[in-house]
Coordinates of N, CA and C in Angstrom, one line a residue:
X1092 N 39.7 17.5 -21.7 CA 38.9 16.3 -22.1 C 38.8 16.2 -23.7
X1093 N 39.0 15.0 -24.2 CA 39.1 14.9 -25.7 C 37.7 15.3 -26.3
X1094 N 37.8 15.9 -27.5 CA 36.6 16.3 -28.2 C 35.8 15.0 -28.6
X1095 N 34.5 15.1 -28.6 CA 33.7 14.0 -29.1 C 33.4 13.0 -28.0
X1096 N 34.0 13.2 -26.8 CA 33.8 12.2 -25.7 C 32.9 12.9 -24.7
X1097 N 31.7 12.4 -24.4 CA 30.8 13.0 -23.5 C 31.3 12.6 -22.1
X1098 N 31.2 13.5 -21.1 CA 31.6 13.2 -19.7 C 30.6 12.1 -19.2
X1099 N 31.2 11.3 -18.3 CA 30.3 10.3 -17.6 C 29.4 10.9 -16.6
X1100 N 28.2 10.7 -16.7 CA 27.2 11.3 -15.8 C 27.1 10.5 -14.6
X1101 N 27.2 11.1 -13.4 CA 27.1 10.4 -12.2 C 25.6 10.2 -11.8
X1102 N 25.3 9.0 -11.4 CA 23.9 8.7 -11.0 C 23.7 9.0 -9.5
X1103 N 22.8 9.8 -9.2 CA 22.6 10.2 -7.8 C 21.9 9.1 -7.0
X1104 N 21.9 9.1 -5.7 CA 21.2 8.1 -4.9 C 19.7 8.3 -5.1
X1105 N 19.3 9.5 -5.3 CA 17.8 9.7 -5.6 C 17.4 9.0 -6.8
X1106 N 18.2 9.2 -7.9 CA 17.9 8.5 -9.2 C 17.9 7.0 -9.1
X1107 N 18.8 6.5 -8.3 CA 18.9 5.0 -8.1 C 17.6 4.6 -7.4
X1108 N 17.2 5.3 -6.3 CA 16.0 5.0 -5.6 C 14.8 5.1 -6.4
X1109 N 14.7 6.1 -7.3 CA 13.6 6.3 -8.2 C 13.5 5.1 -9.1
X1110 N 14.7 4.7 -9.6 CA 14.7 3.5 -10.5 C 14.2 2.3 -9.8
X1111 N 14.6 2.1 -8.6 CA 14.1 0.9 -7.8 C 12.6 1.0 -7.6
X1112 N 12.1 2.2 -7.4 CA 10.6 2.3 -7.2 C 9.9 2.0 -8.5
X1113 N 10.4 2.5 -9.6 CA 9.8 2.1 -10.9 C 9.8 0.6 -11.2
X1114 N 11.0 0.0 -10.9 CA 11.1 -1.4 -11.1 C 10.1 -2.2 -10.2
X1115 N 10.0 -1.7 -8.9 CA 9.1 -2.4 -8.0 C 7.7 -2.2 -8.4
X1116 N 7.4 -1.0 -8.9 CA 6.0 -0.8 -9.4 C 5.6 -1.7 -10.5
X1117 N 6.5 -1.9 -11.5 CA 6.1 -2.7 -12.6 C 6.1 -4.2 -12.2
X1118 N 7.0 -4.6 -11.3 CA 7.0 -6.0 -10.8 C 5.7 -6.2 -10.0
X1119 N 5.2 -5.3 -9.2 CA 4.0 -5.4 -8.5 C 2.8 -5.5 -9.5
X1120 N 2.9 -4.6 -10.5 CA 1.8 -4.7 -11.5 C 1.7 -6.0 -12.2
X1121 N 2.9 -6.6 -12.6 CA 2.9 -7.9 -13.2 C 2.4 -8.9 -12.3
X1122 N 2.7 -8.8 -11.0 CA 2.2 -9.8 -10.0 C 0.6 -9.8 -10.0
X1123 N 0.1 -8.6 -9.9 CA -1.4 -8.5 -9.9 C -2.0 -9.1 -11.2
X1124 N -1.3 -8.8 -12.3 CA -1.8 -9.2 -13.6 C -1.9 -10.7 -13.7
X1125 N -0.8 -11.4 -13.1 CA -0.7 -12.8 -13.2 C -1.6 -13.5 -12.1
X1126 N -2.0 -12.8 -11.1 CA -2.8 -13.4 -10.0 C -4.2 -12.8 -9.9
X1127 N -4.7 -12.4 -11.0 CA -6.0 -11.7 -11.0 C -7.1 -12.6 -10.5
X1128 N -7.0 -13.9 -10.6 CA -8.1 -14.8 -10.2 C -8.2 -14.8 -8.7
X1129 N -7.1 -14.7 -8.0 CA -7.2 -14.5 -6.5 C -7.8 -13.2 -6.1
X1130 N -7.4 -12.2 -6.9 CA -8.0 -10.8 -6.6 C -9.5 -10.8 -6.8
X1131 N -10.0 -11.6 -7.8 CA -11.4 -11.6 -8.1 C -12.1 -12.2 -6.9
X1132 N -11.5 -13.0 -6.1 CA -12.2 -13.6 -4.9 C -12.6 -12.6 -3.9
X1133 N -11.9 -11.5 -3.9 CA -12.2 -10.5 -2.8 C -12.7 -9.2 -3.4
X1134 N -13.3 -9.2 -4.6 CA -14.0 -8.0 -5.0 C -13.9 -7.7 -6.4
X1135 N -13.1 -8.4 -7.2 CA -13.1 -8.1 -8.7 C -11.9 -7.3 -9.1
X1136 N -11.8 -7.1 -10.4 CA -10.7 -6.4 -11.1 C -10.7 -5.0 -10.7
X1137 N -11.8 -4.4 -10.2 CA -11.8 -3.0 -9.8 C -10.8 -2.8 -8.7
X1138 N -10.7 -3.8 -7.8 CA -9.7 -3.6 -6.7 C -8.3 -3.5 -7.2
X1139 N -7.9 -4.4 -8.1 CA -6.6 -4.3 -8.7 C -6.4 -3.0 -9.4
X1140 N -7.3 -2.5 -10.2 CA -7.2 -1.3 -10.9 C -7.0 -0.1 -10.0
X1141 N -7.9 0.1 -9.0 CA -7.8 1.3 -8.2 C -6.6 1.3 -7.3
X1142 N -6.1 0.1 -6.9 CA -5.0 0.0 -6.0 C -3.7 0.4 -6.9
X1143 N -3.6 0.0 -8.1 CA -2.4 0.3 -8.9 C -2.4 1.8 -9.2
X1144 N -3.6 2.4 -9.6 CA -3.7 3.8 -9.9 C -3.3 4.6 -8.6
X1145 N -3.8 4.3 -7.5 CA -3.5 5.0 -6.3 C -2.0 4.9 -5.9
X1146 N -1.5 3.6 -6.1 CA -0.1 3.4 -5.8 C 0.8 4.3 -6.6
X1147 N 0.6 4.4 -7.8 CA 1.4 5.2 -8.7 C 1.3 6.7 -8.5
X1148 N 0.1 7.2 -8.1 CA -0.1 8.6 -8.0 C 0.0 9.1 -6.6
X1149 N 0.7 8.4 -5.7 CA 0.8 8.9 -4.3 C 1.7 10.1 -4.2
X1150 N 1.6 10.8 -3.1 CA 2.3 12.1 -3.0 C 3.8 12.1 -3.2
X1151 N 4.4 13.2 -3.6 CA 5.8 13.3 -3.8 C 6.6 13.6 -2.6
X1152 N 5.9 13.9 -1.5 CA 6.6 14.1 -0.2 C 7.5 13.0 0.2
X1153 N 8.5 13.3 0.9 CA 9.5 12.2 1.2 C 8.9 11.0 1.9
X1154 N 8.0 11.3 2.9 CA 7.4 10.2 3.7 C 6.5 9.4 2.8
X1155 N 5.8 10.0 1.9 CA 4.9 9.3 1.0 C 5.7 8.5 0.0
X1156 N 6.8 9.1 -0.5 CA 7.7 8.4 -1.4 C 8.2 7.1 -0.8
X1157 N 8.8 7.2 0.4 CA 9.4 6.1 1.1 C 8.3 5.0 1.4
X1158 N 7.1 5.5 1.8 CA 6.1 4.6 2.2 C 5.6 3.8 0.9
X1159 N 5.6 4.5 -0.2 CA 5.2 3.8 -1.5 C 6.2 2.7 -1.9
X1160 N 7.5 3.1 -1.7 CA 8.6 2.2 -2.0 C 8.5 0.9 -1.1
X1161 N 8.3 1.2 0.2 CA 8.2 0.0 1.2 C 7.0 -0.8 0.9
X1162 N 5.9 -0.2 0.5 CA 4.7 -0.9 0.2 C 5.0 -1.8 -1.0
X1163 N 5.7 -1.3 -2.0 CA 6.0 -2.1 -3.2 C 6.8 -3.3 -2.8
X1164 N 7.8 -3.2 -1.9 CA 8.6 -4.3 -1.5 C 7.8 -5.3 -0.7
X1165 N 6.9 -4.8 0.1 CA 6.0 -5.7 0.9 C 5.1 -6.5 0.0
X1166 N 4.6 -5.8 -1.1 CA 3.8 -6.5 -2.1 C 4.5 -7.7 -2.7
X1167 N 5.7 -7.4 -3.1 CA 6.5 -8.5 -3.7 C 6.7 -9.7 -2.8
X1168 N 7.0 -9.3 -1.5 CA 7.3 -10.4 -0.5 C 6.0 -11.2 -0.3
X1169 N 4.9 -10.5 -0.3 CA 3.6 -11.2 -0.1 C 3.3 -12.2 -1.1
X1170 N 3.9 -12.0 -2.3 CA 3.6 -13.0 -3.4 C 4.5 -14.2 -3.3
X1171 N 5.4 -14.2 -2.3 CA 6.4 -15.3 -2.2 C 6.2 -16.1 -1.0
X1172 N 5.5 -15.6 0.0 CA 5.4 -16.3 1.3 C 4.0 -16.7 1.6
X1173 N 3.8 -17.3 2.8 CA 2.4 -17.7 3.2 C 1.7 -16.4 3.7
X1174 N 0.3 -16.5 3.7 CA -0.5 -15.4 4.0 C -0.2 -14.7 5.4
X1175 N 0.2 -15.5 6.4 CA 0.4 -15.0 7.7 C 1.7 -14.1 7.7
X1176 N 2.7 -14.5 7.0 CA 4.0 -13.7 6.9 C 3.7 -12.5 6.0
X1177 N 2.9 -12.6 5.0 CA 2.6 -11.5 4.1 C 1.8 -10.4 4.9
X1178 N 0.9 -10.9 5.6 CA 0.1 -9.9 6.4 C 0.9 -9.2 7.4
X1179 N 1.9 -9.9 8.0 CA 2.8 -9.3 9.0 C 3.6 -8.2 8.3
X1180 N 4.2 -8.5 7.1 CA 5.0 -7.5 6.4 C 4.1 -6.2 6.1
X1181 N 2.9 -6.4 5.7 CA 2.1 -5.3 5.3 C 1.6 -4.5 6.5
X1182 N 1.4 -5.2 7.6 CA 1.0 -4.5 8.9 C 2.1 -3.6 9.4
X1183 N 3.4 -4.1 9.1 CA 4.5 -3.3 9.5 C 4.5 -2.0 8.7
X1184 N 4.3 -2.1 7.4 CA 4.2 -0.9 6.6 C 3.1 0.1 7.1
X1185 N 1.9 -0.5 7.3 CA 0.8 0.3 7.8 C 1.1 1.0 9.1
X1186 N 1.8 0.3 10.0 CA 2.1 0.9 11.3 C 3.2 2.0 11.2
X1187 N 4.2 1.7 10.4 CA 5.3 2.6 10.3 C 5.0 3.9 9.5
X1188 N 4.1 3.7 8.6 CA 3.7 4.9 7.8 C 2.2 5.3 7.9
X1189 N 1.7 5.1 9.1 CA 0.4 5.5 9.4 C 0.1 7.0 9.0
X1190 N -0.9 7.3 8.3 CA -1.2 8.6 8.0 C -0.8 9.0 6.5
X1191 N 0.0 8.1 5.9 CA 0.4 8.3 4.5 C -0.6 7.5 3.6
X1192 N -0.6 7.9 2.4 CA -1.5 7.2 1.4 C -1.1 5.7 1.3
X1193 N 0.2 5.5 1.2 CA 0.7 4.1 1.1 C 0.5 3.3 2.3
X1194 N 0.6 4.0 3.5 CA 0.3 3.3 4.8 C -1.1 2.8 4.8
X1195 N -2.0 3.7 4.4 CA -3.4 3.3 4.3 C -3.7 2.2 3.3
X1196 N -3.0 2.3 2.2 CA -3.1 1.2 1.2 C -2.7 -0.1 1.8
X1197 N -1.7 -0.1 2.6 CA -1.2 -1.3 3.2 C -2.2 -2.0 4.0
X1198 N -3.1 -1.2 4.7 CA -4.2 -1.8 5.5 C -5.1 -2.6 4.6
X1199 N -5.3 -2.1 3.4 CA -6.2 -2.8 2.5 C -5.6 -4.1 2.0
X1200 N -4.3 -4.1 1.8 CA -3.6 -5.3 1.5 C -3.6 -6.3 2.6
X1201 N -3.5 -5.8 3.8 CA -3.6 -6.7 5.0 C -5.0 -7.4 5.0
X1202 N -6.0 -6.6 4.8 CA -7.4 -7.1 4.7 C -7.5 -8.2 3.6
X1203 N -6.9 -7.9 2.5 CA -7.0 -8.8 1.3 C -6.3 -10.1 1.7
X1204 N -5.1 -10.0 2.3 CA -4.3 -11.2 2.6 C -5.0 -12.1 3.6
X1205 N -5.6 -11.4 4.6 CA -6.4 -12.1 5.7 C -7.6 -12.8 5.0
X1206 N -8.2 -12.2 4.1 CA -9.4 -12.8 3.4 C -9.0 -14.0 2.6
X1207 N -7.9 -13.9 1.9 CA -7.4 -15.0 1.1 C -7.1 -16.2 2.0
X1208 N -6.7 -15.9 3.2 CA -6.4 -17.0 4.2 C -7.6 -17.4 5.0
X1209 N -8.8 -17.0 4.5 CA -10.1 -17.3 5.1 C -10.2 -16.9 6.6
X1210 N -9.5 -15.8 6.9 CA -9.6 -15.2 8.2 C -10.5 -14.0 8.2
X1211 N -11.8 -14.2 8.0 CA -12.8 -13.2 7.7 C -12.9 -12.1 8.9
X1212 N -12.8 -12.6 10.1 CA -13.0 -11.6 11.2 C -11.8 -10.6 11.2
X1213 N -10.6 -11.1 11.0 CA -9.4 -10.3 11.0 C -9.4 -9.4 9.7
X1214 N -9.9 -9.9 8.6 CA -10.0 -9.1 7.4 C -11.0 -8.0 7.6
X1215 N -12.1 -8.4 8.2 CA -13.2 -7.4 8.4 C -12.7 -6.2 9.3
X1216 N -11.9 -6.6 10.3 CA -11.4 -5.5 11.2 C -10.4 -4.6 10.4
X1217 N -9.6 -5.2 9.5 CA -8.7 -4.4 8.7 C -9.4 -3.5 7.7
X1218 N -10.4 -4.0 7.1 CA -11.3 -3.2 6.2 C -11.9 -2.0 6.9
X1219 N -12.4 -2.3 8.1 CA -13.1 -1.3 8.9 C -12.1 -0.2 9.4
X1220 N -10.9 -0.6 9.7 CA -9.9 0.3 10.1 C -9.6 1.3 9.0
X1221 N -9.4 0.7 7.8 CA -9.1 1.5 6.6 C -10.3 2.5 6.4
X1222 N -11.5 2.0 6.4 CA -12.7 2.9 6.2 C -12.7 4.0 7.1
X1223 N -12.3 3.8 8.4 CA -12.3 4.9 9.4 C -11.2 5.9 9.1
X1224 N -10.1 5.4 8.6 CA -9.0 6.3 8.4 C -9.0 7.0 7.0
X1225 N -9.6 6.2 6.0 CA -9.6 6.7 4.7 C -10.6 7.8 4.4
X1226 N -10.4 8.4 3.2 CA -11.3 9.5 2.8 C -12.3 8.9 1.8
X1227 N -13.5 9.4 1.8 CA -14.6 8.9 1.0 C -14.3 9.1 -0.5
X1228 N -13.5 10.1 -0.8 CA -13.2 10.4 -2.2 C -11.9 9.7 -2.6
X1229 N -11.4 8.9 -1.8 CA -10.1 8.1 -2.1 C -10.5 7.0 -3.2
X1230 N -9.5 6.7 -4.0 CA -9.7 5.7 -5.0 C -10.0 4.3 -4.4
X1231 N -9.5 4.1 -3.2 CA -9.6 2.8 -2.6 C -10.9 2.6 -1.7
X1232 N -11.5 3.7 -1.4 CA -12.7 3.7 -0.5 C -13.8 2.6 -1.0
X1233 N -14.2 2.7 -2.3 CA -15.2 1.7 -2.7 C -14.7 0.2 -2.5
X1234 N -13.4 0.0 -2.8 CA -12.8 -1.3 -2.6 C -12.9 -1.8 -1.2
X1235 N -12.6 -0.9 -0.3 CA -12.7 -1.3 1.1 C -14.1 -1.6 1.5
X1236 N -15.1 -0.8 1.1 CA -16.5 -1.2 1.3 C -16.8 -2.5 0.7
X1237 N -16.4 -2.8 -0.5 CA -16.6 -4.0 -1.2 C -16.1 -5.2 -0.4
X1238 N -14.8 -5.0 0.1 CA -14.2 -6.1 0.9 C -15.0 -6.3 2.2
X1239 N -15.4 -5.3 2.8 CA -16.1 -5.4 4.1 C -17.4 -6.1 3.8
X1240 N -18.1 -5.8 2.8 CA -19.4 -6.4 2.5 C -19.2 -7.9 2.2
X1241 N -18.1 -8.3 1.5 CA -17.9 -9.7 1.2 C -17.6 -10.5 2.4
X1242 N -16.9 -9.9 3.4 CA -16.6 -10.5 4.6 C -17.9 -10.8 5.4
X1243 N -18.7 -9.7 5.5 CA -20.0 -9.8 6.2 C -20.9 -10.9 5.6
X1244 N -20.9 -11.0 4.2 CA -21.7 -12.0 3.5 C -21.2 -13.4 3.9
X1245 N -19.9 -13.6 3.8 CA -19.3 -14.9 4.2 C -19.6 -15.3 5.6
X1246 N -19.8 -14.3 6.5 CA -20.0 -14.6 7.9 C -21.5 -14.7 8.2
X1247 N -22.4 -14.6 7.1 CA -23.8 -14.8 7.3 C -24.6 -13.6 7.7
X1248 N -23.9 -12.4 7.7 CA -24.6 -11.2 8.1 C -25.1 -10.5 6.8
X1249 N -26.2 -11.1 6.2 CA -26.6 -10.8 4.9 C -27.2 -9.4 4.7
X1250 N -28.0 -9.0 5.7 CA -28.7 -7.7 5.6 C -27.7 -6.6 5.6
X1251 N -26.7 -6.6 6.6 CA -25.7 -5.6 6.7 C -24.8 -5.6 5.5
X1252 N -24.5 -6.8 5.0 CA -23.7 -6.9 3.8 C -24.3 -6.2 2.6
X1253 N -25.6 -6.4 2.5 CA -26.4 -5.8 1.4 C -26.3 -4.3 1.5
X1254 N -26.4 -3.7 2.7 CA -26.4 -2.3 2.8 C -25.0 -1.7 2.5
X1255 N -23.9 -2.5 2.9 CA -22.6 -2.1 2.6 C -22.3 -2.2 1.1
X1256 N -22.8 -3.2 0.4 CA -22.7 -3.2 -1.1 C -23.3 -2.0 -1.7
X1257 N -24.5 -1.6 -1.2 CA -25.1 -0.4 -1.7 C -24.3 0.9 -1.4
X1258 N -23.6 0.9 -0.3 CA -22.7 2.0 0.0 C -21.6 2.1 -0.9
X1259 N -21.1 0.9 -1.3 CA -20.0 0.8 -2.3 C -20.4 1.3 -3.6
X1260 N -21.6 1.0 -4.0 CA -22.2 1.5 -5.3 C -22.4 3.0 -5.3
X1261 N -22.8 3.6 -4.1 CA -23.0 5.0 -4.0 C -21.7 5.8 -3.9
X1262 N -20.6 5.1 -3.5 CA -19.3 5.8 -3.3 C -18.8 6.3 -4.6
X1263 N -19.0 5.6 -5.6 CA -18.5 6.1 -7.0 C -19.3 5.4 -8.0
X1264 N -20.4 6.1 -8.5 CA -21.3 5.5 -9.4 C -20.7 5.5 -10.8
X1265 N -19.5 6.1 -11.0 CA -18.9 6.1 -12.3 C -18.1 4.8 -12.6
X1266 N -17.9 4.0 -11.5 CA -17.2 2.8 -11.7 C -18.0 1.8 -12.6
X1267 N -17.4 1.2 -13.5 CA -18.1 0.3 -14.4 C -18.7 -0.9 -13.7
X1268 N -18.2 -1.2 -12.5 CA -18.8 -2.3 -11.8 C -19.8 -1.9 -10.8
X1269 N -20.2 -0.6 -10.7 CA -21.2 -0.2 -9.8 C -22.5 -1.0 -9.9
X1270 N -23.0 -1.3 -11.1 CA -24.2 -2.1 -11.2 C -24.0 -3.5 -10.5
X1271 N -22.8 -4.0 -10.6 CA -22.6 -5.3 -10.0 C -22.9 -5.3 -8.5
X1272 N -22.5 -4.1 -7.8 CA -22.8 -4.0 -6.4 C -24.2 -4.1 -6.1
X1273 N -25.1 -3.6 -7.0 CA -26.5 -3.8 -6.8 C -27.0 -5.2 -6.9
X1274 N -26.4 -6.0 -7.8 CA -26.7 -7.4 -7.9 C -26.2 -8.1 -6.6
X1275 N -25.1 -7.7 -6.1 CA -24.6 -8.3 -4.9 C -25.6 -8.0 -3.7
X1276 N -26.0 -6.8 -3.7 CA -27.0 -6.4 -2.7 C -28.3 -7.1 -2.8
X1277 N -28.8 -7.3 -4.0 CA -30.0 -8.1 -4.3 C -29.8 -9.5 -3.7
X1278 N -28.7 -10.1 -4.0 CA -28.5 -11.5 -3.5 C -28.5 -11.6 -2.0
X1279 N -27.8 -10.6 -1.4 CA -27.8 -10.6 0.1 C -29.2 -10.3 0.7
X1280 N -29.9 -9.4 0.1 CA -31.2 -9.1 0.6 C -32.1 -10.4 0.5
X1281 N -31.9 -11.1 -0.6 CA -32.7 -12.3 -0.8 C -32.3 -13.4 0.2
X1282 N -31.1 -13.5 0.5 CA -30.6 -14.5 1.5 C -31.1 -14.1 2.9
X1283 N -31.3 -12.7 3.1 CA -31.8 -12.2 4.4 C -33.3 -12.3 4.5
X1284 N -33.9 -12.8 3.4 CA -35.4 -12.9 3.5 C -36.1 -11.6 3.2
X1285 N -35.4 -10.6 2.6 CA -36.0 -9.3 2.3 C -36.3 -9.3 0.8
X1286 N -37.4 -9.9 0.4 CA -37.7 -10.1 -1.0 C -37.9 -8.8 -1.7
X1287 N -38.6 -7.8 -1.1 CA -38.9 -6.6 -1.8 C -37.6 -5.8 -2.2
X1288 N -36.7 -5.7 -1.2 CA -35.4 -5.0 -1.4 C -34.6 -5.7 -2.4
X1289 N -34.6 -7.0 -2.4 CA -33.9 -7.8 -3.4 C -34.4 -7.5 -4.8
X1290 N -35.7 -7.5 -5.0 CA -36.3 -7.3 -6.3 C -36.0 -5.9 -6.8
X1291 N -36.0 -4.9 -5.9 CA -35.8 -3.5 -6.2 C -34.3 -3.3 -6.8
X1292 N -33.4 -4.0 -6.2 CA -32.0 -3.8 -6.6 C -31.7 -4.6 -7.9
X1293 N -32.3 -5.7 -8.1 CA -32.1 -6.4 -9.3 C -32.8 -5.6 -10.5
X1294 N -34.0 -5.1 -10.2 CA -34.7 -4.4 -11.2 C -34.0 -3.1 -11.5
X1295 N -33.3 -2.5 -10.5 CA -32.6 -1.2 -10.8 C -31.5 -1.4 -11.8
X1296 N -30.8 -2.6 -11.8 CA -29.8 -2.9 -12.8 C -30.4 -3.1 -14.2
X1297 N -31.5 -3.8 -14.2 CA -32.2 -4.1 -15.5 C -32.8 -2.8 -16.1
X1298 N -33.2 -1.9 -15.3 CA -33.8 -0.6 -15.8 C -32.7 0.4 -16.2
X1299 N -31.7 0.5 -15.5 CA -30.7 1.5 -15.7 C -29.4 1.1 -16.4
X1300 N -29.1 -0.2 -16.4 CA -27.9 -0.7 -17.1 C -28.3 -2.0 -17.9
X1301 N -29.3 -1.9 -18.8 CA -29.7 -3.1 -19.6 C -28.7 -3.7 -20.5
X1302 N -27.7 -2.8 -20.9 CA -26.6 -3.3 -21.8 C -25.3 -3.7 -21.1
X1303 N -25.3 -3.6 -19.7 CA -24.1 -3.9 -19.0 C -23.9 -5.4 -18.9
X1304 N -22.7 -5.8 -18.7 CA -22.4 -7.2 -18.5 C -23.1 -7.8 -17.3
X1305 N -23.6 -7.0 -16.4 CA -24.2 -7.4 -15.2 C -25.7 -7.6 -15.2
X1306 N -26.3 -7.2 -16.4 CA -27.7 -7.3 -16.5 C -28.2 -8.7 -16.5
X1307 N -27.4 -9.6 -17.1 CA -27.8 -11.0 -17.2 C -27.8 -11.6 -15.8
X1308 N -26.8 -11.2 -14.9 CA -26.8 -11.6 -13.5 C -28.0 -11.1 -12.8
X1309 N -28.4 -9.9 -13.1 CA -29.6 -9.3 -12.4 C -30.8 -10.1 -12.8
X1310 N -30.9 -10.5 -14.1 CA -32.0 -11.3 -14.6 C -32.1 -12.6 -13.9
X1311 N -30.9 -13.3 -13.7 CA -30.9 -14.6 -13.0 C -31.3 -14.4 -11.5
X1312 N -30.9 -13.3 -10.9 CA -31.2 -13.0 -9.6 C -32.7 -12.8 -9.4
X1313 N -33.3 -12.1 -10.4 CA -34.8 -11.9 -10.4 C -35.6 -13.2 -10.4
X1314 N -35.1 -14.1 -11.2 CA -35.8 -15.4 -11.3 C -35.7 -16.2 -10.0
X1315 N -34.8 -15.9 -9.1 CA -34.7 -16.6 -7.9 C -35.7 -16.1 -6.8
X1316 N -36.2 -15.0 -7.1 CA -37.2 -14.4 -6.1 C -38.4 -15.3 -6.0
X1317 N -38.7 -16.1 -7.0 CA -39.9 -17.0 -6.9 C -39.7 -18.0 -5.8
X1318 N -38.5 -18.2 -5.4 CA -38.3 -19.2 -4.3 C -38.3 -18.6 -2.9
X1319 N -38.6 -17.3 -2.8 CA -38.6 -16.7 -1.5 C -39.9 -16.9 -0.8

């Protein structure tokens, strides 16, 4: 071989697949960034953040790797089709890779897609399935609780929704949106006619998070108690 000429490096199938995964990850991240308003409808930016973190830090085992790749593909397809088709794609990933981190994440995406399609009963079932399968220390656990609470609230089950919002707040109190869950709980308790519990949760935010962006919402909620 002539001096000064470096040999051509062969690219392995593994490297190609890893490159596809990286590309898919960043495409998925860009999709969420561009569609955050829809994400906000089902629980806020916290859902987007913890899903992306969990997606990128999934296990290196072969099944986990493949599941993460397939989930990324399904995510991209879900941005291009109608909600019913998107949910079907994600359900296939959840079924094929049941027991993996990405398979469980797919359940949460199924729930999200159903919710965006105003199919609250189906979304609620998907959230509850994830909650049963998931671990309480998982990144996505608070998001699943939040989604479940939002479904229950939309269905008029206000007292149960309030309790689930509180469970979401307790699941990870380090989340910057944890105070917001107490505001949500206060609203639902108020709608359920439980004035004292509503006041307690709004006051909790005012006392413990006076400088948070949610304190103003808690103050507004407090003023509504006069109408109970």
